[in-house]
PDB file of C-alpha atoms in Angstrom:
ATOM      1  CA  MET A   8      70.792-119.791  51.148  1.00 82.00           C
ATOM      2  CA  ASP A   9      69.667-120.459  54.674  1.00 85.00           C
ATOM      3  CA  GLY A  10      66.064-120.111  53.204  1.00 86.00           C
ATOM      4  CA  ALA A  11      66.908-122.901  50.693  1.00 86.00           C
ATOM      5  CA  LEU A  12      68.292-125.236  53.663  1.00 84.00           C
ATOM      6  CA  ASP A  13      65.371-124.483  55.883  1.00 86.00           C
ATOM      7  CA  ALA A  14      62.694-125.513  52.729  1.00 84.00           C
ATOM      8  CA  LEU A  15      64.711-128.712  52.495  1.00 83.00           C
ATOM      9  CA  HIS A  16      64.334-129.536  55.920  1.00 83.00           C
ATOM     10  CA  LYS A  17      60.388-128.687  55.733  1.00 79.00           C
ATOM     11  CA  GLU A  18      60.362-131.036  52.747  1.00 80.00           C
ATOM     12  CA  PHE A  19      62.476-133.731  54.302  1.00 79.00           C
ATOM     13  CA  ALA A  20      60.031-133.479  57.379  1.00 73.00           C
ATOM     14  CA  GLY A  21      57.077-134.527  54.967  1.00 67.00           C
ATOM     15  CA  LEU A  22      58.905-137.463  53.458  1.00 70.00           C
ATOM     16  CA  ARG A  23      57.986-139.963  56.462  1.00 62.00           C
ATOM     17  CA  THR A  24      59.272-143.373  56.402  1.00 60.00           C
ATOM     18  CA  GLY A  25      56.063-145.698  56.598  1.00 61.00           C
ATOM     19  CA  ARG A  26      53.962-143.488  59.265  1.00 67.00           C
ATOM     20  CA  ALA A  27      51.135-140.812  58.346  1.00 72.00           C
ATOM     21  CA  SER A  28      52.020-137.453  58.889  1.00 76.00           C
ATOM     22  CA  ALA A  29      50.108-134.429  58.078  1.00 78.00           C
ATOM     23  CA  SER A  30      53.503-132.407  56.602  1.00 78.00           C
ATOM     24  CA  LEU A  31      53.657-135.324  53.937  1.00 80.00           C
ATOM     25  CA  LEU A  32      51.069-133.492  52.033  1.00 83.00           C
ATOM     26  CA  GLU A  33      52.127-129.773  52.845  1.00 82.00           C
ATOM     27  CA  PRO A  34      54.113-129.341  49.626  1.00 82.00           C
ATOM     28  CA  ILE A  35      51.590-130.323  47.318  1.00 88.00           C
ATOM     29  CA  THR A  36      49.717-127.562  45.519  1.00 90.00           C
ATOM     30  CA  VAL A  37      46.440-127.634  44.145  1.00 92.00           C
ATOM     31  CA  GLU A  38      44.956-125.627  40.666  1.00 90.00           C
ATOM     32  CA  ALA A  39      42.359-124.002  42.331  1.00 86.00           C
ATOM     33  CA  TYR A  40      39.993-120.930  41.369  1.00 86.00           C
ATOM     34  CA  GLY A  41      42.441-120.340  38.420  1.00 87.00           C
ATOM     35  CA  ALA A  42      45.888-120.282  40.505  1.00 90.00           C
ATOM     36  CA  ARG A  43      47.894-122.845  42.160  1.00 91.00           C
ATOM     37  CA  MET A  44      47.507-122.950  46.319  1.00 91.00           C
ATOM     38  CA  PRO A  45      49.094-125.163  48.791  1.00 91.00           C
ATOM     39  CA  ILE A  46      46.562-128.032  49.818  1.00 90.00           C
ATOM     40  CA  THR A  47      46.324-126.277  53.268  1.00 90.00           C
ATOM     41  CA  GLN A  48      44.300-123.719  51.823  1.00 90.00           C
ATOM     42  CA  VAL A  49      41.529-125.959  50.502  1.00 91.00           C
ATOM     43  CA  GLY A  50      41.207-127.926  53.183  1.00 92.00           C
ATOM     44  CA  THR A  51      41.877-129.953  56.485  1.00 92.00           C
ATOM     45  CA  ILE A  52      44.633-132.312  56.903  1.00 92.00           C
ATOM     46  CA  ASN A  53      44.242-134.860  59.740  1.00 91.00           C
ATOM     47  CA  VAL A  54      45.993-138.301  60.807  1.00 89.00           C
ATOM     48  CA  PRO A  55      43.175-140.277  62.395  1.00 89.00           C
ATOM     49  CA  GLU A  56      45.352-143.336  62.052  1.00 86.00           C
ATOM     50  CA  PRO A  57      48.923-144.037  61.889  1.00 80.00           C
ATOM     51  CA  ARG A  58      48.664-145.216  58.422  1.00 82.00           C
ATOM     52  CA  LEU A  59      45.988-143.108  57.107  1.00 88.00           C
ATOM     53  CA  ILE A  60      45.476-139.432  56.092  1.00 91.00           C
ATOM     54  CA  THR A  61      42.089-137.467  55.625  1.00 93.00           C
ATOM     55  CA  VAL A  62      41.951-134.168  53.451  1.00 93.00           C
ATOM     56  CA  GLN A  63      38.863-132.594  54.807  1.00 94.00           C
ATOM     57  CA  VAL A  64      37.995-130.523  51.680  1.00 92.00           C
ATOM     58  CA  TRP A  65      35.893-126.973  52.356  1.00 91.00           C
ATOM     59  CA  ASP A  66      34.654-126.352  48.962  1.00 89.00           C
ATOM     60  CA  ARG A  67      32.828-129.596  47.477  1.00 89.00           C
ATOM     61  CA  THR A  68      33.990-128.381  43.722  1.00 89.00           C
ATOM     62  CA  MET A  69      37.384-128.958  44.840  1.00 89.00           C
ATOM     63  CA  VAL A  70      37.655-132.371  45.667  1.00 91.00           C
ATOM     64  CA  LYS A  71      38.577-133.537  42.300  1.00 92.00           C
ATOM     65  CA  ALA A  72      41.207-131.060  42.042  1.00 92.00           C
ATOM     66  CA  VAL A  73      42.572-131.937  45.601  1.00 92.00           C
ATOM     67  CA  GLU A  74      42.414-135.651  44.514  1.00 92.00           C
ATOM     68  CA  LYS A  75      44.433-135.363  41.491  1.00 91.00           C
ATOM     69  CA  ALA A  76      47.185-133.309  43.077  1.00 91.00           C
ATOM     70  CA  ILE A  77      47.548-135.658  45.658  1.00 90.00           C
ATOM     71  CA  ARG A  78      47.414-138.425  42.906  1.00 89.00           C
ATOM     72  CA  GLU A  79      50.455-136.545  40.622  1.00 87.00           C
ATOM     73  CA  SER A  80      52.444-135.240  43.442  1.00 83.00           C
ATOM     74  CA  GLY A  81      55.079-138.011  42.868  1.00 77.00           C
ATOM     75  CA  LEU A  82      54.695-139.316  46.475  1.00 77.00           C
ATOM     76  CA  GLY A  83      53.362-142.710  45.207  1.00 78.00           C
ATOM     77  CA  LEU A  84      50.392-142.128  47.229  1.00 84.00           C
ATOM     78  CA  ASN A  85      46.542-143.104  45.788  1.00 88.00           C
ATOM     79  CA  PRO A  86      43.721-141.182  47.420  1.00 91.00           C
ATOM     80  CA  MET A  87      39.937-142.278  47.614  1.00 92.00           C
ATOM     81  CA  THR A  88      37.473-139.844  47.577  1.00 92.00           C
ATOM     82  CA  GLU A  89      34.218-140.163  49.870  1.00 91.00           C
ATOM     83  CA  GLY A  90      31.976-137.395  49.476  1.00 89.00           C
ATOM     84  CA  GLN A  91      34.111-134.152  50.623  1.00 89.00           C
ATOM     85  CA  THR A  92      36.743-136.270  52.359  1.00 93.00           C
ATOM     86  CA  ILE A  93      39.640-137.636  50.657  1.00 93.00           C
ATOM     87  CA  ARG A  94      41.514-140.562  52.452  1.00 93.00           C
ATOM     88  CA  VAL A  95      45.135-141.445  51.664  1.00 91.00           C
ATOM     89  CA  PRO A  96      46.119-144.691  52.797  1.00 89.00           C
ATOM     90  CA  ILE A  97      49.727-144.910  53.355  1.00 82.00           C
ATOM     91  CA  PRO A  98      51.596-147.434  51.799  1.00 77.00           C
ATOM     92  CA  GLU A  99      53.865-150.172  53.646  1.00 75.00           C
ATOM     93  CA  LEU A 100      57.422-149.502  53.238  1.00 74.00           C
ATOM     94  CA  ASN A 101      58.624-151.934  50.707  1.00 78.00           C
ATOM     95  CA  GLN A 102      62.102-151.880  48.914  1.00 81.00           C
ATOM     96  CA  GLU A 103      60.590-150.399  45.953  1.00 80.00           C
ATOM     97  CA  ARG A 104      58.868-147.859  47.950  1.00 77.00           C
ATOM     98  CA  ARG A 105      62.121-146.952  50.035  1.00 81.00           C
ATOM     99  CA  GLN A 106      63.859-146.553  46.733  1.00 84.00           C
ATOM    100  CA  GLU A 107      61.193-143.948  45.363  1.00 82.00           C
ATOM    101  CA  LEU A 108      61.223-141.853  48.583  1.00 82.00           C
ATOM    102  CA  ALA A 109      65.229-141.804  48.375  1.00 86.00           C
ATOM    103  CA  LYS A 110      64.448-140.382  44.560  1.00 88.00           C
ATOM    104  CA  VAL A 111      62.296-137.841  45.772  1.00 86.00           C
ATOM    105  CA  ALA A 112      64.416-136.690  48.947  1.00 88.00           C
ATOM    106  CA  ALA A 113      67.460-136.553  46.141  1.00 91.00           C
ATOM    107  CA  LYS A 114      64.904-134.241  44.023  1.00 90.00           C
ATOM    108  CA  TYR A 115      64.365-132.064  46.764  1.00 89.00           C
ATOM    109  CA  SER A 116      68.007-131.613  47.730  1.00 93.00           C
ATOM    110  CA  GLU A 117      68.831-131.105  43.956  1.00 93.00           C
ATOM    111  CA  GLN A 118      66.185-128.013  44.291  1.00 92.00           C
ATOM    112  CA  ALA A 119      67.712-126.973  47.211  1.00 93.00           C
ATOM    113  CA  ARG A 120      71.263-126.969  45.592  1.00 94.00           C
ATOM    114  CA  VAL A 121      69.597-124.814  42.541  1.00 94.00           C
ATOM    115  CA  ALA A 122      68.218-122.362  44.965  1.00 93.00           C
ATOM    116  CA  VAL A 123      71.536-121.902  46.707  1.00 93.00           C
ATOM    117  CA  ARG A 124      73.717-121.466  43.200  1.00 94.00           C
ATOM    118  CA  ASN A 125      70.942-119.041  41.955  1.00 94.00           C
ATOM    119  CA  VAL A 126      71.438-117.055  45.230  1.00 93.00           C
ATOM    120  CA  ARG A 127      75.535-117.204  44.308  1.00 94.00           C
ATOM    121  CA  ARG A 128      74.933-115.851  41.322  1.00 94.00           C
ATOM    122  CA  ASP A 129      72.969-113.061  42.430  1.00 94.00           C
ATOM    123  CA  GLY A 130      75.374-112.213  44.689  1.00 91.00           C
ATOM    124  CA  MET A 131      78.317-112.597  42.266  1.00 92.00           C
ATOM    125  CA  ASP A 132      76.317-110.270  39.846  1.00 93.00           C
ATOM    126  CA  MET A 133      75.750-107.664  42.473  1.00 92.00           C
ATOM    127  CA  LEU A 134      79.480-107.562  43.314  1.00 91.00           C
ATOM    128  CA  LYS A 135      80.482-107.151  39.385  1.00 92.00           C
ATOM    129  CA  LYS A 136      78.266-103.962  39.270  1.00 92.00           C
ATOM    130  CA  LYS A 137      79.451-102.768  42.439  1.00 90.00           C
ATOM    131  CA  GLU A 138      83.086-102.865  40.762  1.00 89.00           C
ATOM    132  CA  LYS A 139      81.861-101.566  37.743  1.00 91.00           C
ATOM    133  CA  ALA A 140      80.253 -98.597  39.234  1.00 90.00           C
ATOM    134  CA  GLY A 141      83.318 -98.166  41.325  1.00 88.00           C
ATOM    135  CA  GLU A 142      82.078 -98.566  44.607  1.00 89.00           C
ATOM    136  CA  ILE A 143      84.414-101.610  45.136  1.00 87.00           C
ATOM    137  CA  SER A 144      87.764-102.004  44.212  1.00 89.00           C
ATOM    138  CA  GLN A 145      89.120-105.359  42.303  1.00 88.00           C
ATOM    139  CA  ASP A 146      90.724-106.714  45.145  1.00 90.00           C
ATOM    140  CA  GLU A 147      87.561-106.371  47.516  1.00 89.00           C
ATOM    141  CA  HIS A 148      85.426-107.721  44.831  1.00 90.00           C
ATOM    142  CA  LYS A 149      87.959-110.799  44.480  1.00 92.00           C
ATOM    143  CA  GLY A 150      87.809-110.990  48.546  1.00 92.00           C
ATOM    144  CA  LEU A 151      84.056-110.846  48.860  1.00 91.00           C
ATOM    145  CA  ALA A 152      83.640-113.381  45.629  1.00 92.00           C
ATOM    146  CA  ASP A 153      85.588-115.644  47.591  1.00 94.00           C
ATOM    147  CA  LYS A 154      83.523-115.258  50.658  1.00 93.00           C
ATOM    148  CA  VAL A 155      80.280-115.763  48.643  1.00 92.00           C
ATOM    149  CA  GLN A 156      81.671-118.870  47.106  1.00 93.00           C
ATOM    150  CA  ALA A 157      82.829-120.397  50.781  1.00 94.00           C
ATOM    151  CA  MET A 158      79.363-119.771  52.013  1.00 93.00           C
ATOM    152  CA  THR A 159      77.764-121.304  48.747  1.00 93.00           C
ATOM    153  CA  ASP A 160      80.242-124.338  49.321  1.00 94.00           C
ATOM    154  CA  ALA A 161      79.215-124.630  53.043  1.00 94.00           C
ATOM    155  CA  HIS A 162      75.481-124.605  52.218  1.00 93.00           C
ATOM    156  CA  ILE A 163      75.900-127.397  49.657  1.00 94.00           C
ATOM    157  CA  LYS A 164      77.757-129.363  52.025  1.00 94.00           C
ATOM    158  CA  LYS A 165      74.588-128.962  54.555  1.00 93.00           C
ATOM    159  CA  ILE A 166      72.472-130.030  51.858  1.00 92.00           C
ATOM    160  CA  ASP A 167      74.562-133.078  51.261  1.00 93.00           C
ATOM    161  CA  GLU A 168      74.494-133.841  54.613  1.00 92.00           C
ATOM    162  CA  ALA A 169      70.753-133.598  55.357  1.00 90.00           C
ATOM    163  CA  LEU A 170      70.321-135.863  51.937  1.00 91.00           C
ATOM    164  CA  ALA A 171      72.646-138.552  53.416  1.00 91.00           C
ATOM    165  CA  ALA A 172      71.046-138.336  56.701  1.00 88.00           C
ATOM    166  CA  LYS A 173      67.513-138.888  55.226  1.00 86.00           C
ATOM    167  CA  ASP A 174      68.617-141.614  52.762  1.00 87.00           C
ATOM    168  CA  LYS A 175      69.747-143.432  55.700  1.00 85.00           C
ATOM    169  CA  GLU A 176      66.681-143.078  57.460  1.00 81.00           C
ATOM    170  CA  ILE A 177      64.929-144.100  54.550  1.00 80.00           C
ATOM    171  CA  THR A 178      66.488-147.419  53.741  1.00 78.00           C
ATOM    172  CA  GLN A 179      66.620-148.476  57.348  1.00 74.00           C
ATOM    173  CA  VAL A 180      64.697-151.163  57.827  1.00 61.00           C
TER     174      VAL A 180
END
């Protein structure tokens, strides 16, 4: 559950509000060599100016795939190719762009919630198997199930708090 929360914080770090950041492109995966791989494994990400990100692609044949991955990432970015370098200008944050970023943040937090719920489900299944096998009593099962539920609720609350903080940061003019 902590892993889901950490992943959410990393994804939120990539949602910069109007300023270029190398972490903005890190969650993007590229279809390369027959597999999906992180963009950081096909090129170098630099931030030469506050409103510009460049990606120096190592393999010339991957330039189109990297450009396509950035364009289809849902971040609202429009990359431009110059040889093996892809320039990604960061658009000025207008109200429409802020709402778009808020939607992306909501999507990331929902993915984290689903991950936490999956961990909860796995924990509950393990408890049921142990009870059936006679390793724990029914009372122990109930007590442990309550603990798992309490942990789930606490992590979902942390995710919601992180989303509220990020929304406030995004919508702040």
